[in-house]
mmCIF file of N, CA and C in Angstrom:
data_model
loop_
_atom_site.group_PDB
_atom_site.id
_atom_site.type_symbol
_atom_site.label_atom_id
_atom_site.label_comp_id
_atom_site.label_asym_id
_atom_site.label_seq_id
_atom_site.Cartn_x
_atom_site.Cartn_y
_atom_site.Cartn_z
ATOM 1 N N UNK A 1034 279.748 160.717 277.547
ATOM 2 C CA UNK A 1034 279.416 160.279 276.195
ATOM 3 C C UNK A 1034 278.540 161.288 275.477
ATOM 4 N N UNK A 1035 278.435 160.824 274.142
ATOM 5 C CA UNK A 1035 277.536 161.669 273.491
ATOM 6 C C UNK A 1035 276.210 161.994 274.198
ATOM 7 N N UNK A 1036 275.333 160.807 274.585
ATOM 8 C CA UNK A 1036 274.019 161.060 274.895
ATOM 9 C C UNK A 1036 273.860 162.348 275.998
ATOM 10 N N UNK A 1037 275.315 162.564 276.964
ATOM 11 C CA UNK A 1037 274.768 163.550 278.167
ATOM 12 C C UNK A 1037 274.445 164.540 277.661
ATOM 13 N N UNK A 1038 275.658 164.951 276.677
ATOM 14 C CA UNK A 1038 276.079 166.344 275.798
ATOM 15 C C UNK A 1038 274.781 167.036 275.539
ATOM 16 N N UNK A 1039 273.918 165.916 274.733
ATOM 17 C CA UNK A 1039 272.761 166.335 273.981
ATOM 18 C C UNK A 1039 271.513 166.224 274.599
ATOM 19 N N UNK A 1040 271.651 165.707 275.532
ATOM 20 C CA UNK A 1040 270.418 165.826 276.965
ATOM 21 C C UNK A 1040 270.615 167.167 277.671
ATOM 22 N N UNK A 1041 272.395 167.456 278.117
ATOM 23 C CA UNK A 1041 272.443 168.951 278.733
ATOM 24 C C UNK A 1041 272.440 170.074 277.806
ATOM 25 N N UNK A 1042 272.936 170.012 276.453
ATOM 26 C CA UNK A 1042 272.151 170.880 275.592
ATOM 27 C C UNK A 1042 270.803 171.323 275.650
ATOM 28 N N UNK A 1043 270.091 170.404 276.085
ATOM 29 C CA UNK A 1043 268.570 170.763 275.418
ATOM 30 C C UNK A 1043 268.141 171.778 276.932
ATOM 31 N N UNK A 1044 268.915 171.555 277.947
ATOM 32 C CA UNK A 1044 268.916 172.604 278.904
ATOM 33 C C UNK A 1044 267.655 171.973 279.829
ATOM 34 N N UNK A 1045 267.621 171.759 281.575
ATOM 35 C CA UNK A 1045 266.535 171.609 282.321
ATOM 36 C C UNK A 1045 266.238 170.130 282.296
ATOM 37 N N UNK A 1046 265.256 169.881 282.181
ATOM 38 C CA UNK A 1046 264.693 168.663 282.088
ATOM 39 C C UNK A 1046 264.299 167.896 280.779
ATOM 40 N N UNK A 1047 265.258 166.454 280.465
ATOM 41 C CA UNK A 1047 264.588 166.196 279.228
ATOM 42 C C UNK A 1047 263.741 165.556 278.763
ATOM 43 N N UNK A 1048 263.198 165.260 280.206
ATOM 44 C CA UNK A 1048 261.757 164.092 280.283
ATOM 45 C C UNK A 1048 260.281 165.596 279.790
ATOM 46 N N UNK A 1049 260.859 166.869 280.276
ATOM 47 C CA UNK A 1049 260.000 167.683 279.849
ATOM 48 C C UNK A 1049 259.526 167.946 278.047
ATOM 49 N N UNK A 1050 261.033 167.645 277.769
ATOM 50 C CA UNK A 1050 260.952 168.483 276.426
ATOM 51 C C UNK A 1050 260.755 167.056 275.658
ATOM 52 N N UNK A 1051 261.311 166.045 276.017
ATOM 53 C CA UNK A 1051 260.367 164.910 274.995
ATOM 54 C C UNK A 1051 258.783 165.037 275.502
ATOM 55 N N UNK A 1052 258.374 165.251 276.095
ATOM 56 C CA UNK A 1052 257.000 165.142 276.450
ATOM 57 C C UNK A 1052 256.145 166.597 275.283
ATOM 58 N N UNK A 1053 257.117 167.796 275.553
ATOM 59 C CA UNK A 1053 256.496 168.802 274.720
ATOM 60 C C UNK A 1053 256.738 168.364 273.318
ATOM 61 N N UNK A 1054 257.774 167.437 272.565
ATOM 62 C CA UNK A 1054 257.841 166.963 271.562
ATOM 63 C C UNK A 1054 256.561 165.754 270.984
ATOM 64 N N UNK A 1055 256.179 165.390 271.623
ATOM 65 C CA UNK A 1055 255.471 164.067 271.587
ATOM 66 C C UNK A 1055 254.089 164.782 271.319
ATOM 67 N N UNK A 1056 253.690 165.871 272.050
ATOM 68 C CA UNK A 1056 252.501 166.893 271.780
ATOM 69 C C UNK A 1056 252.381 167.490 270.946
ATOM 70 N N UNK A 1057 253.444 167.918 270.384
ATOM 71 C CA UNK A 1057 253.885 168.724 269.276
ATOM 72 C C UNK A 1057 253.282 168.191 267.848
ATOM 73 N N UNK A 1058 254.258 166.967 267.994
ATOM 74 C CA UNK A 1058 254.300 166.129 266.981
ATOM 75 C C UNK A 1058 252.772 165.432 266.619
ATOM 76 N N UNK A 1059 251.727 164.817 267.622
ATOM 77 C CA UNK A 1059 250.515 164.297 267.514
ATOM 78 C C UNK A 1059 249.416 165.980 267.241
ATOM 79 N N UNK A 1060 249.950 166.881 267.533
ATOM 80 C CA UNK A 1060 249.096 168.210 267.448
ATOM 81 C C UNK A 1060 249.315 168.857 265.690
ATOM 82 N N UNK A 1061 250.795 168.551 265.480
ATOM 83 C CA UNK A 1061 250.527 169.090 263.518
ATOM 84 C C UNK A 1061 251.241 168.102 263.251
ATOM 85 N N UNK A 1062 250.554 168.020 261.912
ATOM 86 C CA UNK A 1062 250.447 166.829 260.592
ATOM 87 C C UNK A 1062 251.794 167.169 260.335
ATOM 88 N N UNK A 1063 251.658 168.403 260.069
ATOM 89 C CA UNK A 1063 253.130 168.527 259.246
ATOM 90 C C UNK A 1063 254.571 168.661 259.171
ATOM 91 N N UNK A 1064 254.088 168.774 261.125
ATOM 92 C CA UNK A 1064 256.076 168.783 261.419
ATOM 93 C C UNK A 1064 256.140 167.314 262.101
ATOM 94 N N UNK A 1065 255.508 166.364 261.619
ATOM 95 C CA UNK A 1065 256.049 164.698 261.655
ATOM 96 C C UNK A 1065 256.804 164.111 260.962
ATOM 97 N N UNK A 1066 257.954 163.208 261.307
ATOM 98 C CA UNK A 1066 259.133 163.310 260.511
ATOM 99 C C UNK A 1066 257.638 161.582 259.273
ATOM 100 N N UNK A 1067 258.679 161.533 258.702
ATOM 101 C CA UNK A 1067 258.284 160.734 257.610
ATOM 102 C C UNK A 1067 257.765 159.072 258.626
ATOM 103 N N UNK A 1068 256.631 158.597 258.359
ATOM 104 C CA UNK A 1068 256.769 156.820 259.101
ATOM 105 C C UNK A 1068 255.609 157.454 259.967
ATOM 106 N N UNK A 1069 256.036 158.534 260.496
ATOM 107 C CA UNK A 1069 255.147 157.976 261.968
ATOM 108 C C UNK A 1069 253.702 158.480 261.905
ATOM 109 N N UNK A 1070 252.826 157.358 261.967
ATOM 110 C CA UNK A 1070 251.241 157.629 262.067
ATOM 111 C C UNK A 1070 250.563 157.962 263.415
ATOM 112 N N UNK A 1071 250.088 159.316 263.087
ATOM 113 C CA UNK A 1071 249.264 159.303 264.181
ATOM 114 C C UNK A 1071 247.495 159.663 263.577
ATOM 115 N N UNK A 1072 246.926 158.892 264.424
ATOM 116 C CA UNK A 1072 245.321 158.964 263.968
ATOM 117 C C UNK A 1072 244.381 159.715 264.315
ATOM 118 N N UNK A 1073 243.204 160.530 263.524
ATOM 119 C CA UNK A 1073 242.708 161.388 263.771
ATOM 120 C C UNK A 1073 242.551 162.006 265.654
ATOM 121 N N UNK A 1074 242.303 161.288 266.226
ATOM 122 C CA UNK A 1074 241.903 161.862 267.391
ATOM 123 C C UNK A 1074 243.396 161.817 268.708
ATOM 124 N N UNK A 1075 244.657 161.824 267.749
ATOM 125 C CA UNK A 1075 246.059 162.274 268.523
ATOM 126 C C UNK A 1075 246.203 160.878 268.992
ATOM 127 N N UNK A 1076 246.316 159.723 268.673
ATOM 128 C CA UNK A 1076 246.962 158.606 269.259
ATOM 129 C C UNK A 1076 247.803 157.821 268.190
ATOM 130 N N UNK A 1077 248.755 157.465 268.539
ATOM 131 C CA UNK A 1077 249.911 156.806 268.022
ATOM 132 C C UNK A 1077 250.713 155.610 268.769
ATOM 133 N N UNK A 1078 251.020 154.881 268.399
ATOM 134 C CA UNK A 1078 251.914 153.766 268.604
ATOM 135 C C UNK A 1078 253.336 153.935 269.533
ATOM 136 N N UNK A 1079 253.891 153.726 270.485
ATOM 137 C CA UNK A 1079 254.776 154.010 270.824
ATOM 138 C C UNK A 1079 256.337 153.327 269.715
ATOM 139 N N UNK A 1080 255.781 152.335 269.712
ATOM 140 C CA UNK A 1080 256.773 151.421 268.206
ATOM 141 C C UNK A 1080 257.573 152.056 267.525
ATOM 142 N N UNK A 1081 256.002 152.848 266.569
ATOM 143 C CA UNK A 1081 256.242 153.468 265.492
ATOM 144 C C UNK A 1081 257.008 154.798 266.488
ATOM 145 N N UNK A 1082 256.477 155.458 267.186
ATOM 146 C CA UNK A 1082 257.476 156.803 267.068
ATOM 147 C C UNK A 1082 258.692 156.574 267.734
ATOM 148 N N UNK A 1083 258.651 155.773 268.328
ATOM 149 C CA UNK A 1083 260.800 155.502 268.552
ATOM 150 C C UNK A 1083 261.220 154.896 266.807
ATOM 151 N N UNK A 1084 260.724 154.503 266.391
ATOM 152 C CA UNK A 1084 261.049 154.129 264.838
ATOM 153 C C UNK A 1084 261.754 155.487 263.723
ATOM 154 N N UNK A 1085 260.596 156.072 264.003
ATOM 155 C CA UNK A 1085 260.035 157.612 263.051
ATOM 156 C C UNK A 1085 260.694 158.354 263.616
ATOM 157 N N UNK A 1086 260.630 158.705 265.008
ATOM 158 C CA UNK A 1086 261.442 160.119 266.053
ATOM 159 C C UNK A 1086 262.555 159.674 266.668
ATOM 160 N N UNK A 1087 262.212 158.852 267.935
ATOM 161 C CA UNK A 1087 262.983 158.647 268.736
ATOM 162 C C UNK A 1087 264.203 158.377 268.349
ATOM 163 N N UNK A 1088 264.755 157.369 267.627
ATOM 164 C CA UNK A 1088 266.024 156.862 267.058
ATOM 165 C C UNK A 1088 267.014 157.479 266.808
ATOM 166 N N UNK A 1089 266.350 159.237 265.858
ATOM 167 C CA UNK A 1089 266.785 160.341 265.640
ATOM 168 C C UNK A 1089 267.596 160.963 266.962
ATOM 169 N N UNK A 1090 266.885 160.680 267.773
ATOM 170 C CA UNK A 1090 266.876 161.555 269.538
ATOM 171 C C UNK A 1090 267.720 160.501 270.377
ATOM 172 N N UNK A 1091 267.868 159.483 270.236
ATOM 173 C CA UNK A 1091 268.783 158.432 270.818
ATOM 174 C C UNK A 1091 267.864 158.058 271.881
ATOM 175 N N UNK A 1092 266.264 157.790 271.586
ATOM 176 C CA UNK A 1092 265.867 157.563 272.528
ATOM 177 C C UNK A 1092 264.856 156.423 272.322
ATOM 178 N N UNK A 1093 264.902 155.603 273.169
ATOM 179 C CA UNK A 1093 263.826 154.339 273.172
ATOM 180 C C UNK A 1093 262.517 154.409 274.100
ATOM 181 N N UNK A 1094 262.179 153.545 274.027
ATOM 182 C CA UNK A 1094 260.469 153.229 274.529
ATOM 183 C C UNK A 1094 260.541 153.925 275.981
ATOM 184 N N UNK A 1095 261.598 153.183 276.651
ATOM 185 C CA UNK A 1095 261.892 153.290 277.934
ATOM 186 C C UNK A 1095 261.823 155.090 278.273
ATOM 187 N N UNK A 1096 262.842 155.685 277.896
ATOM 188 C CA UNK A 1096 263.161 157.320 278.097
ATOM 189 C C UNK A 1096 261.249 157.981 277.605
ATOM 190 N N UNK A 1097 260.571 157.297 276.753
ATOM 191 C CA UNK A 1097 259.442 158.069 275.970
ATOM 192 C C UNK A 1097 258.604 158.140 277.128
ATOM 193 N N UNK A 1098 258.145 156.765 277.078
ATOM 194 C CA UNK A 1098 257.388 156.246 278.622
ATOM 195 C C UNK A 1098 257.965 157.048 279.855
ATOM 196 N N UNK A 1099 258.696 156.491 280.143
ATOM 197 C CA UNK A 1099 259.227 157.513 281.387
ATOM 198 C C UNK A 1099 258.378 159.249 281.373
ATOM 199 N N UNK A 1100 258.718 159.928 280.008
ATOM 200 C CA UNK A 1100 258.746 161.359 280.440
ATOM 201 C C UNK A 1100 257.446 161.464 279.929
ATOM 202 N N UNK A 1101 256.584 160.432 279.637
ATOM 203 C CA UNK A 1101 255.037 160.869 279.188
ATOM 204 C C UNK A 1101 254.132 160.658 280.147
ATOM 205 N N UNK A 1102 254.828 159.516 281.119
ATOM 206 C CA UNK A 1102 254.354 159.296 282.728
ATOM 207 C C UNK A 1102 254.451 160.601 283.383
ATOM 208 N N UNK A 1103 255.552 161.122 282.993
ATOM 209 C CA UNK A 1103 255.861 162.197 284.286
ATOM 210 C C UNK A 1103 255.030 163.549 284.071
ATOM 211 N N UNK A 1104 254.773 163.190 283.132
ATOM 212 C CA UNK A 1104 254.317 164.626 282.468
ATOM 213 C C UNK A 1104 252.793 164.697 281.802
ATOM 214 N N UNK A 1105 251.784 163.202 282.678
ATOM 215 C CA UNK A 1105 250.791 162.912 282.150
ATOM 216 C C UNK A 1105 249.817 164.018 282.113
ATOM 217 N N UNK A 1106 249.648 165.089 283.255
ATOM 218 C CA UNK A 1106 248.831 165.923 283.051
ATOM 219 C C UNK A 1106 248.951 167.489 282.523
ATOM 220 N N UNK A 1107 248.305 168.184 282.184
ATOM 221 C CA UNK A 1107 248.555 169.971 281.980
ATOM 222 C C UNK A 1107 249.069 170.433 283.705
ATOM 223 N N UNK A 1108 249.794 171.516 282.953
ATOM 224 C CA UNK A 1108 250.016 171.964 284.440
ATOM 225 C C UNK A 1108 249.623 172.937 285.070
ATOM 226 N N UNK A 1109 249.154 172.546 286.292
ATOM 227 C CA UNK A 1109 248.465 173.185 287.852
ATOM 228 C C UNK A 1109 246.791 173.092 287.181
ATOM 229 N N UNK A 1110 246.493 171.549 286.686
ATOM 230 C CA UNK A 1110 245.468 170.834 286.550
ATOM 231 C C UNK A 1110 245.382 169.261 286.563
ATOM 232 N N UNK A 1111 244.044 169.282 286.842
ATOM 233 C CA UNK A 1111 244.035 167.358 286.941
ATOM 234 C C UNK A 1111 243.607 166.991 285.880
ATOM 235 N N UNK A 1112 243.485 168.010 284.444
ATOM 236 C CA UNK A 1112 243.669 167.594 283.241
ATOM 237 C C UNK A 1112 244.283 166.365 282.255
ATOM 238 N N UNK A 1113 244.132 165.410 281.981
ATOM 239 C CA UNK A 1113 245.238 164.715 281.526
ATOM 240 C C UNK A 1113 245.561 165.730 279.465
ATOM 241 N N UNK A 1114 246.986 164.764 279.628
ATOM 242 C CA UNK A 1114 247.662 165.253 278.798
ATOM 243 C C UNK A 1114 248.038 164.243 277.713
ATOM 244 N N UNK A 1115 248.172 162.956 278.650
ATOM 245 C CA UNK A 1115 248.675 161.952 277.781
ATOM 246 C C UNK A 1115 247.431 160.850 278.257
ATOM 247 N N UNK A 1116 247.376 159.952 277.801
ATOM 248 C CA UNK A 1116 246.935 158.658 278.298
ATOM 249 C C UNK A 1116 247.810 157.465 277.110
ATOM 250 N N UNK A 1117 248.427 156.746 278.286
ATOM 251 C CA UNK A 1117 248.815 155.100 277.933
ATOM 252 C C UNK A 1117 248.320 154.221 277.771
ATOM 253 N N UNK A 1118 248.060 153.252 276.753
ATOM 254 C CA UNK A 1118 247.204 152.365 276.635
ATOM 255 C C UNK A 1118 248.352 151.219 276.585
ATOM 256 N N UNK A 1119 248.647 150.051 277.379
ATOM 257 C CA UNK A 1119 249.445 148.849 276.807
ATOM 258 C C UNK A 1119 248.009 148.045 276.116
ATOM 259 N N UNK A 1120 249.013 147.573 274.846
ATOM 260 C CA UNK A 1120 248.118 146.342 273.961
ATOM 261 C C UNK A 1120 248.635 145.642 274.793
ATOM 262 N N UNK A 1121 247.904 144.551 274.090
ATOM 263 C CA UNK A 1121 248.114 142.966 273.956
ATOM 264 C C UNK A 1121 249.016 142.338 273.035
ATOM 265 N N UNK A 1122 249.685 143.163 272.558
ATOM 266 C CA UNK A 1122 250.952 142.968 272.208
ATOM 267 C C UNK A 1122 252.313 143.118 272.578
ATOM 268 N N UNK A 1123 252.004 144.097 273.568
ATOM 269 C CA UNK A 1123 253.253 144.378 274.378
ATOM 270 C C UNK A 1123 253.497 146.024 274.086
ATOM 271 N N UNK A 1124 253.013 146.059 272.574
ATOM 272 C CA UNK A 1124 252.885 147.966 272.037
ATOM 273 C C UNK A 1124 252.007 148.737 273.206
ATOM 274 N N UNK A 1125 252.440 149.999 273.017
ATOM 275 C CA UNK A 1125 251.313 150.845 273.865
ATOM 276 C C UNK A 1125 250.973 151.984 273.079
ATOM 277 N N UNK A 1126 250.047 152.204 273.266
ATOM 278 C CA UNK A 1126 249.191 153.395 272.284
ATOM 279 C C UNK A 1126 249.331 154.615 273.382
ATOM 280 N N UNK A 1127 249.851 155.938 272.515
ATOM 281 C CA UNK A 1127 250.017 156.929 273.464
ATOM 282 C C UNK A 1127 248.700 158.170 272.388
ATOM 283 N N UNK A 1128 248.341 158.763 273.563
ATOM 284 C CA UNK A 1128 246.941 159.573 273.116
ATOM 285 C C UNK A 1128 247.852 160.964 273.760
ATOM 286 N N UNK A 1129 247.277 162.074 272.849
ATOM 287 C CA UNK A 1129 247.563 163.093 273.444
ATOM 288 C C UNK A 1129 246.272 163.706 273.236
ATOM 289 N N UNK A 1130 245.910 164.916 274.699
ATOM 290 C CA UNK A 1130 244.915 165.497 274.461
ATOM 291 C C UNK A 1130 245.293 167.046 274.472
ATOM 292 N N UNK A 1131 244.318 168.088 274.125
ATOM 293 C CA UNK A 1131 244.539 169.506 274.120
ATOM 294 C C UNK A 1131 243.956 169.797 275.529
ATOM 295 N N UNK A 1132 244.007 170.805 276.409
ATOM 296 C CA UNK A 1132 243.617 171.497 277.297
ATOM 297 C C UNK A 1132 242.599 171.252 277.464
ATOM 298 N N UNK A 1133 241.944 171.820 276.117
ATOM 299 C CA UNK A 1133 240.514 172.324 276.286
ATOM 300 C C UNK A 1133 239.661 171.080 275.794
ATOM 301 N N UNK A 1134 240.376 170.005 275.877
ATOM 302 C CA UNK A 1134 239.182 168.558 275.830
ATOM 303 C C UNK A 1134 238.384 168.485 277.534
ATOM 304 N N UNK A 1135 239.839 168.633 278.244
ATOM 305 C CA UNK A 1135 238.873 168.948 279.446
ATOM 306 C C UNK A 1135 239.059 167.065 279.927
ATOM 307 N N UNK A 1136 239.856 166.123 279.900
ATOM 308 C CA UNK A 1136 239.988 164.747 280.132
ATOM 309 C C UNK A 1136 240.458 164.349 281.462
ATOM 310 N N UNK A 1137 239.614 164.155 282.260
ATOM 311 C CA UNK A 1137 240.497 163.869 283.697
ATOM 312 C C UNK A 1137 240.561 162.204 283.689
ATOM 313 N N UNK A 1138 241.796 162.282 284.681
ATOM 314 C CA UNK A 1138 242.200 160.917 284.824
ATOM 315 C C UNK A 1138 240.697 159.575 285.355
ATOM 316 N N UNK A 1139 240.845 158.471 284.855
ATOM 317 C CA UNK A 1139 239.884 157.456 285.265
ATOM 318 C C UNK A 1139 238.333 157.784 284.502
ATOM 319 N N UNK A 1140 238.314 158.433 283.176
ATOM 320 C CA UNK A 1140 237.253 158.694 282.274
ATOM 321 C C UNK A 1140 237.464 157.901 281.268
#
């Protein structure tokens, strides 16, 4: 089907490259497609960006989660990269951090 085509296009792993997308996207204002809010200190809604991005990408909560798990820290550090927050709504708030925040896991 379509979806493999455009998963083996993107070449390697695509839990990687949504993960470098998701960083991307919370790191500049300006290459965010239209909808999706992210708030001063890099955290956003998972909701909203399968709404805003994902949909575009044929991709839901499930595939986002997945490759932001896999890819929670910087690499060949115990840096984190992402942190997950589930609400109490069932939403989860995804945080991205830079390198040089320096955020290890359980802080």
């Amino acid at each position: 089907g379509r979806r493999e085509e455009r998963s083996r296009s993107r070449g390697g792993d695509q839990t990687e490259w949504i993960s470098r997308q998701v960083a991307f996207l919370a790191r500049y204002p300006e290459k965010r497609p239209p909808g999706l809010k992210v708030d001063a200190s890099g955290t956003m809604r998972l909701s909203n960006l399968v709404i805003a991005w994902g949909k575009h990408h044929d991709l839901g909560e499930e595939e986002i989660l997945e490759s932001i798990q896999k890819h929670k820290f910087h690499e060949h550090s115990n840096t984190l990269r992402f942190s997950i927050d589930e609400q109490s709504n069932g939403d989860f708030e995804i945080s991205v951090f830079k390198r040089r925040d320096g955020v290890k896991a359980g802080e």
